[in-house]
Amino acid sequence: MTSLDQLLEFLKLIHRFQAIERKIAVPGQERNENDAEHSFALALCTWYLIDSRGLKLDSMKAVKYALVHDLLELYTGDVAYFESAEKVLQKKEKEREALTQITEVLPDWPALADLIKAYEDKTDPESRFVYVLDKLLPAANNYLDEGRTWKKYGLRFETMVANKTKFLDLSPELKADFKSLLGLIEKDQDRLFTTD
């Protein structure tokens, strides 16, 4: 396989990644975001927050984590926290297989699998920062989008809070932001969530 062939195969993988539709709507649009858009937004927000706040984190490492954090969904698809416990468990099992598949598809890039594994294991402050920001951004987007996704799936405020507060202590750099966002959402919960 020539180097151009390798690039073309890699582009096909990226196109597949772009085709993975997430459960969350794009604010102000009549469609859901895809994994590539989500990863790009997460990477830019990661870089912005680390640099603008002067955080003692390796921004390049964190941006790399953000770019690859959902690549396993090439083989598992997107499963949201509010789906059945069985689906969430199945996704975790499939992710182990997916890491092997990515290694087989990209044997000349072992650093990618290493980075994904480090992210999944939350081995350093950068991976934990990106992991927590990955939980914060969908809540922020839902807030900005008048709770459209939460309403669509009949989510209750309490369910969202129970899920999101599990992550508060993983990244001290984002704890205050997360608490502030949850406070804003709580004030507007009647407008943002279904009430029946």
mmCIF file of C-alpha atoms in Angstrom:
data_model
loop_
_atom_site.group_PDB
_atom_site.id
_atom_site.type_symbol
_atom_site.label_atom_id
_atom_site.label_comp_id
_atom_site.label_asym_id
_atom_site.label_seq_id
_atom_site.Cartn_x
_atom_site.Cartn_y
_atom_site.Cartn_z
ATOM 1 C CA MET A 1 0.000 0.000 0.000
ATOM 2 C CA THR A 2 1.426 3.396 -0.979
ATOM 3 C CA SER A 3 1.463 6.338 1.392
ATOM 4 C CA LEU A 4 -1.348 7.908 -0.647
ATOM 5 C CA ASP A 5 -3.398 4.718 -0.310
ATOM 6 C CA GLN A 6 -2.867 4.867 3.457
ATOM 7 C CA LEU A 7 -4.044 8.472 3.526
ATOM 8 C CA LEU A 8 -7.130 7.625 1.460
ATOM 9 C CA GLU A 9 -7.985 4.729 3.785
ATOM 10 C CA PHE A 10 -7.572 7.016 6.785
ATOM 11 C CA LEU A 11 -9.866 9.604 5.168
ATOM 12 C CA LYS A 12 -12.495 6.881 4.721
ATOM 13 C CA LEU A 13 -12.258 6.229 8.450
ATOM 14 C CA ILE A 14 -12.766 9.938 9.160
ATOM 15 C CA HIS A 15 -15.803 9.975 6.847
ATOM 16 C CA ARG A 16 -17.278 7.056 8.781
ATOM 17 C CA PHE A 17 -16.652 9.008 11.994
ATOM 18 C CA GLN A 18 -18.470 12.026 10.532
ATOM 19 C CA ALA A 19 -21.463 9.803 9.790
ATOM 20 C CA ILE A 20 -21.975 8.794 13.438
ATOM 21 C CA GLU A 21 -24.944 10.778 14.648
ATOM 22 C CA ARG A 22 -25.108 11.663 18.323
ATOM 23 C CA LYS A 23 -28.281 11.980 20.386
ATOM 24 C CA ILE A 24 -27.828 15.707 21.009
ATOM 25 C CA ALA A 25 -29.245 18.316 18.654
ATOM 26 C CA VAL A 26 -27.107 21.084 17.201
ATOM 27 C CA PRO A 27 -28.367 24.281 18.870
ATOM 28 C CA GLY A 28 -30.459 26.306 16.455
ATOM 29 C CA GLN A 29 -30.501 23.611 13.759
ATOM 30 C CA GLU A 30 -32.908 20.817 12.909
ATOM 31 C CA ARG A 31 -30.340 18.031 13.090
ATOM 32 C CA ASN A 32 -28.172 16.210 15.563
ATOM 33 C CA GLU A 33 -24.453 16.757 15.804
ATOM 34 C CA ASN A 34 -22.076 14.082 14.580
ATOM 35 C CA ASP A 35 -19.038 12.665 16.341
ATOM 36 C CA ALA A 36 -16.566 14.683 14.256
ATOM 37 C CA GLU A 37 -18.302 17.991 15.059
ATOM 38 C CA HIS A 38 -18.485 17.072 18.722
ATOM 39 C CA SER A 39 -14.808 16.083 18.875
ATOM 40 C CA PHE A 40 -13.764 19.265 17.062
ATOM 41 C CA ALA A 41 -15.782 21.454 19.459
ATOM 42 C CA LEU A 42 -14.371 19.574 22.443
ATOM 43 C CA ALA A 43 -10.813 20.010 21.122
ATOM 44 C CA LEU A 44 -11.238 23.757 20.563
ATOM 45 C CA CYS A 45 -12.886 24.291 23.969
ATOM 46 C CA THR A 46 -10.108 22.256 25.589
ATOM 47 C CA TRP A 47 -7.399 24.344 23.972
ATOM 48 C CA TYR A 48 -9.232 27.605 24.705
ATOM 49 C CA LEU A 49 -9.795 26.846 28.383
ATOM 50 C CA ILE A 50 -6.267 25.584 29.045
ATOM 51 C CA ASP A 51 -4.576 28.516 27.312
ATOM 52 C CA SER A 52 -6.922 31.347 28.317
ATOM 53 C CA ARG A 53 -6.913 30.302 31.974
ATOM 54 C CA GLY A 54 -3.225 29.465 32.115
ATOM 55 C CA LEU A 55 -3.987 25.976 33.407
ATOM 56 C CA LYS A 56 -1.014 23.800 34.278
ATOM 57 C CA LEU A 57 -1.997 21.180 31.702
ATOM 58 C CA ASP A 58 -0.321 20.086 28.475
ATOM 59 C CA SER A 59 -2.686 21.641 25.932
ATOM 60 C CA MET A 60 -1.385 19.606 22.966
ATOM 61 C CA LYS A 61 -1.857 16.338 24.836
ATOM 62 C CA ALA A 62 -5.342 17.392 25.956
ATOM 63 C CA VAL A 63 -6.346 18.460 22.425
ATOM 64 C CA LYS A 64 -5.193 15.077 21.127
ATOM 65 C CA TYR A 65 -7.333 13.356 23.755
ATOM 66 C CA ALA A 66 -10.311 15.450 22.680
ATOM 67 C CA LEU A 67 -9.819 14.576 19.019
ATOM 68 C CA VAL A 68 -9.648 10.816 19.642
ATOM 69 C CA HIS A 69 -11.924 10.421 22.678
ATOM 70 C CA ASP A 70 -14.889 9.042 20.690
ATOM 71 C CA LEU A 71 -13.055 7.183 17.910
ATOM 72 C CA LEU A 72 -14.109 3.845 19.415
ATOM 73 C CA GLU A 73 -17.642 4.806 18.386
ATOM 74 C CA LEU A 74 -16.588 3.866 14.857
ATOM 75 C CA TYR A 75 -17.349 0.334 16.052
ATOM 76 C CA THR A 76 -19.787 0.918 18.930
ATOM 77 C CA GLY A 77 -21.951 3.819 17.790
ATOM 78 C CA ASP A 78 -23.056 6.594 20.140
ATOM 79 C CA VAL A 79 -24.825 5.547 23.329
ATOM 80 C CA ALA A 80 -26.061 8.304 25.639
ATOM 81 C CA TYR A 81 -26.076 8.055 29.433
ATOM 82 C CA PHE A 82 -29.869 8.123 29.516
ATOM 83 C CA GLU A 83 -30.258 5.014 27.373
ATOM 84 C CA SER A 84 -30.833 1.619 28.972
ATOM 85 C CA ALA A 85 -28.225 0.285 31.389
ATOM 86 C CA GLU A 86 -27.935 -2.752 29.120
ATOM 87 C CA LYS A 87 -26.990 -0.581 26.108
ATOM 88 C CA VAL A 88 -24.420 1.335 28.150
ATOM 89 C CA LEU A 89 -22.874 -1.935 29.393
ATOM 90 C CA GLN A 90 -22.828 -3.409 25.884
ATOM 91 C CA LYS A 91 -21.026 -0.311 24.627
ATOM 92 C CA LYS A 92 -18.318 -0.728 27.275
ATOM 93 C CA GLU A 93 -17.803 -4.339 26.188
ATOM 94 C CA LYS A 94 -17.708 -3.360 22.507
ATOM 95 C CA GLU A 95 -15.150 -0.623 23.234
ATOM 96 C CA ARG A 96 -12.548 -3.209 24.248
ATOM 97 C CA GLU A 97 -13.022 -4.945 20.898
ATOM 98 C CA ALA A 98 -13.031 -1.602 19.091
ATOM 99 C CA LEU A 99 -9.578 -0.706 20.384
ATOM 100 C CA THR A 100 -8.257 -3.931 18.865
ATOM 101 C CA GLN A 101 -10.013 -3.150 15.577
ATOM 102 C CA ILE A 102 -8.508 0.336 15.409
ATOM 103 C CA THR A 103 -5.059 -1.156 16.022
ATOM 104 C CA GLU A 104 -5.620 -3.610 13.171
ATOM 105 C CA VAL A 105 -6.881 -0.921 10.781
ATOM 106 C CA LEU A 106 -4.011 1.463 11.626
ATOM 107 C CA PRO A 107 -1.062 -0.830 12.459
ATOM 108 C CA ASP A 108 1.429 1.884 11.501
ATOM 109 C CA TRP A 109 0.063 4.263 14.171
ATOM 110 C CA PRO A 110 0.275 2.507 17.574
ATOM 111 C CA ALA A 111 0.375 5.883 19.337
ATOM 112 C CA LEU A 112 -3.319 6.336 18.493
ATOM 113 C CA ALA A 113 -4.390 3.209 20.378
ATOM 114 C CA ASP A 114 -2.102 4.172 23.270
ATOM 115 C CA LEU A 115 -3.707 7.617 23.441
ATOM 116 C CA ILE A 116 -7.247 6.218 23.335
ATOM 117 C CA LYS A 117 -6.399 3.727 26.087
ATOM 118 C CA ALA A 118 -4.844 6.451 28.258
ATOM 119 C CA TYR A 119 -7.980 8.561 27.779
ATOM 120 C CA GLU A 120 -10.297 5.668 28.622
ATOM 121 C CA ASP A 121 -8.219 4.867 31.735
ATOM 122 C CA LYS A 122 -8.118 8.553 32.741
ATOM 123 C CA THR A 123 -4.421 8.174 33.561
ATOM 124 C CA ASP A 124 -3.445 11.845 33.836
ATOM 125 C CA PRO A 125 -4.899 15.298 34.555
ATOM 126 C CA GLU A 126 -5.290 16.049 30.825
ATOM 127 C CA SER A 127 -7.399 12.950 30.151
ATOM 128 C CA ARG A 128 -9.564 13.685 33.191
ATOM 129 C CA PHE A 129 -9.985 17.322 32.115
ATOM 130 C CA VAL A 130 -11.161 16.276 28.645
ATOM 131 C CA TYR A 131 -13.386 13.552 30.110
ATOM 132 C CA VAL A 132 -15.158 16.051 32.376
ATOM 133 C CA LEU A 133 -15.411 18.693 29.644
ATOM 134 C CA ASP A 134 -16.945 15.996 27.424
ATOM 135 C CA LYS A 135 -19.700 15.650 30.048
ATOM 136 C CA LEU A 136 -20.084 19.411 30.516
ATOM 137 C CA LEU A 137 -20.407 20.480 26.865
ATOM 138 C CA PRO A 138 -23.569 18.482 26.027
ATOM 139 C CA ALA A 139 -25.257 19.933 29.122
ATOM 140 C CA ALA A 140 -24.137 23.430 28.085
ATOM 141 C CA ASN A 141 -25.390 22.872 24.530
ATOM 142 C CA ASN A 142 -28.723 21.614 25.843
ATOM 143 C CA TYR A 143 -28.974 24.686 28.049
ATOM 144 C CA LEU A 144 -28.259 26.952 25.058
ATOM 145 C CA ASP A 145 -30.795 24.996 22.986
ATOM 146 C CA GLU A 146 -33.693 25.436 25.427
ATOM 147 C CA GLY A 147 -33.420 21.810 26.593
ATOM 148 C CA ARG A 148 -34.552 20.454 23.236
ATOM 149 C CA THR A 149 -32.717 17.119 23.515
ATOM 150 C CA TRP A 150 -33.692 16.651 27.159
ATOM 151 C CA LYS A 151 -37.339 17.240 26.250
ATOM 152 C CA LYS A 152 -37.170 14.998 23.179
ATOM 153 C CA TYR A 153 -36.045 12.050 25.301
ATOM 154 C CA GLY A 154 -38.285 12.902 28.260
ATOM 155 C CA LEU A 155 -35.359 13.449 30.608
ATOM 156 C CA ARG A 156 -35.927 14.789 34.060
ATOM 157 C CA PHE A 157 -33.667 17.318 35.759
ATOM 158 C CA GLU A 158 -32.885 14.860 38.563
ATOM 159 C CA THR A 159 -31.687 12.215 36.090
ATOM 160 C CA MET A 160 -29.334 14.640 34.375
ATOM 161 C CA VAL A 161 -27.955 15.928 37.683
ATOM 162 C CA ALA A 162 -27.422 12.404 39.039
ATOM 163 C CA ASN A 163 -25.394 11.569 35.953
ATOM 164 C CA LYS A 164 -23.378 14.777 35.741
ATOM 165 C CA THR A 165 -22.450 15.196 39.427
ATOM 166 C CA LYS A 166 -20.552 11.882 39.326
ATOM 167 C CA PHE A 167 -17.834 13.689 37.397
ATOM 168 C CA LEU A 168 -17.411 16.860 39.451
ATOM 169 C CA ASP A 169 -14.308 15.775 41.356
ATOM 170 C CA LEU A 170 -12.402 14.246 38.425
ATOM 171 C CA SER A 171 -11.070 17.583 37.194
ATOM 172 C CA PRO A 172 -10.625 20.350 39.772
ATOM 173 C CA GLU A 173 -10.036 22.803 36.905
ATOM 174 C CA LEU A 174 -13.658 22.413 35.741
ATOM 175 C CA LYS A 175 -15.498 21.854 39.021
ATOM 176 C CA ALA A 176 -16.604 25.481 39.466
ATOM 177 C CA ASP A 177 -17.769 25.705 35.831
ATOM 178 C CA PHE A 178 -19.746 22.496 36.156
ATOM 179 C CA LYS A 179 -21.393 23.622 39.418
ATOM 180 C CA SER A 180 -22.258 27.016 37.914
ATOM 181 C CA LEU A 181 -23.782 25.387 34.831
ATOM 182 C CA LEU A 182 -25.846 23.001 36.958
ATOM 183 C CA GLY A 183 -27.021 26.023 38.973
ATOM 184 C CA LEU A 184 -28.172 27.821 35.803
ATOM 185 C CA ILE A 185 -29.950 24.691 34.614
ATOM 186 C CA GLU A 186 -31.615 24.166 37.987
ATOM 187 C CA LYS A 187 -33.018 27.716 37.941
ATOM 188 C CA ASP A 188 -34.560 27.039 34.516
ATOM 189 C CA GLN A 189 -35.446 23.375 34.952
ATOM 190 C CA ASP A 190 -39.190 23.911 34.407
ATOM 191 C CA ARG A 191 -38.432 25.370 30.983
ATOM 192 C CA LEU A 192 -35.645 22.948 30.037
ATOM 193 C CA PHE A 193 -37.126 19.581 31.016
ATOM 194 C CA THR A 194 -40.394 17.732 30.662
ATOM 195 C CA THR A 195 -42.448 18.066 33.810
ATOM 196 C CA ASP A 196 -44.870 15.155 33.500
#
